[in-house]
Steps between C-alpha positions, in 0.01 A plus 500: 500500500836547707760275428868437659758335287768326715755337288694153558807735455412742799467231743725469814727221508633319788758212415671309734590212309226213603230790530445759183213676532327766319241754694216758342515678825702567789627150702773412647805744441344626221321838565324702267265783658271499162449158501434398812190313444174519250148505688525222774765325291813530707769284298478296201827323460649294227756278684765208375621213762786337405457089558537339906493880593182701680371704824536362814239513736390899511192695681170619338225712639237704355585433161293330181812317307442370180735275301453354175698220388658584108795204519674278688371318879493667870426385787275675739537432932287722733417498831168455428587075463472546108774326308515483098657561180373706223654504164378698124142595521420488851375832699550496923383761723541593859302698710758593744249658737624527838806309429714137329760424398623308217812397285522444137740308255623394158432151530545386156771447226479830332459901607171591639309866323211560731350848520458585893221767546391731795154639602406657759213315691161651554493397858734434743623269737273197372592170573806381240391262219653353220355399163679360148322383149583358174465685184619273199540753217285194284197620698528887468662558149327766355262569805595786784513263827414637834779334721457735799124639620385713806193184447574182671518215236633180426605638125737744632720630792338772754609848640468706767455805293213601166758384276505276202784317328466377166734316241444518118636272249435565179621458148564794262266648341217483848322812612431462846256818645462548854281697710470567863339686724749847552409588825799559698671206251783547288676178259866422540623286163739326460672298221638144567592426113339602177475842425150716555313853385272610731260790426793654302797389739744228365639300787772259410603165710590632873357788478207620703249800491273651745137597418243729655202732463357242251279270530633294135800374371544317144768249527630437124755215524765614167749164615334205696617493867360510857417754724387605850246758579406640878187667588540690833382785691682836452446638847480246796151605682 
């Protein structure tokens, strides 16, 4: 087994007051040649939005783009007619295909923690779609939850791509194994809260680990938290 460590602490930072944001790999003005992406992964950031504050509306195309809702309310506006808020515990997705565009804002009382991910799609130029779902942490605690699946499925969000998104919850104490199939796969970990050992690697809250030529990891969970663990092609083929 391979493994990557990529601590909180060597993240980029970009902070411009209503915006602070926090990448693994090179986004924005932040560029880092060694960590420019992992497999088909191409950003996973950690971003803060400050209350009434947001992105005005902005271009997609040929991109999978994950969020995942940790705190606080957004709005989401696209040009495909969909208009909605989603708050702690919700997943969206687009598709961006062959082209939207969309806006997105903190809509409630507080600051908004969402984790904004980027694959790279399988195919492209597909027609645009948009999908969101609700994952209340009383229905997943102490379960792995699929929230993103190359299968279409009510249960879960889909992607252009053989990727898989899961979120753990667990209290201390679980051991969580996981196996997949290695072929052309790696494992990208990463800690929301709690603190985790995995096959021999501690990984503390925001950090995150990458994982390949396996096809096991043991997830010991030494302080409850949450987590968030992608599946995804190494090589795009």
């Amino acid at each position: 087994m391979n493994v990557h460590p990529l601590p909180a602490a060597q993240r980029g930072v970009k902070d411009i007051g209503w915006l602070r944001s926090n990448f693994f790999f090179s986004f924005s003005d932040f560029a880092d040649p060694t960590r420019s992406a992992f497999g088909t992964l191409l950003a996973f950031n950690d971003d803060f939005v400050e209350t009434g504050k947001g992105f005005g509306l902005h271009p997609h195309k040929n991109m999978e783009i994950v969020s995942v809702m940790l705190q606080g309310s957004m709005n989401h506006k696209d040009s495909l007619g969909y208009s909605n808020t989603v708050q702690e515990d919700w997943v969206q997705i687009m598709s961006a295909g062959s082209g939207l565009r969309h806006e997105e804002y903190n809509v409630g009382e507080g600051p908004v923690n969402f984790l904004q991910i980027w694959i790279q799609p399988k195919q492209q130029n597909i027609d645009p779609r948009y999908q969101f779902r609700h994952f209340p942490k009383e229905r997943r605690r102490n379960t792995l939850t699929t929230i993103v699946s190359p299968e279409e499925g009510a249960a879960h969000c889909w992607i252009n791509q053989n990727a898989t998104l899961r979120l753990g919850l667990f209290d201390a104490g679980s051991r969580v194994p996981h196996t997949f199939n290695p072929a052309n796969k790696c494992l990208f970990f990463f800690a929301i809260s709690g603190r985790y050992d995995l096959s021999g690697h501690e990984v503390p809250a925001r950090d995150a680990l990458g994982i390949w030529n396996t096809d096991r990891i043991d997830i010991n969970v030494l302080d409850a938290g949450e987590f968030v663990l992608i599946e995804t092609p190494v090589n795009q083929k």
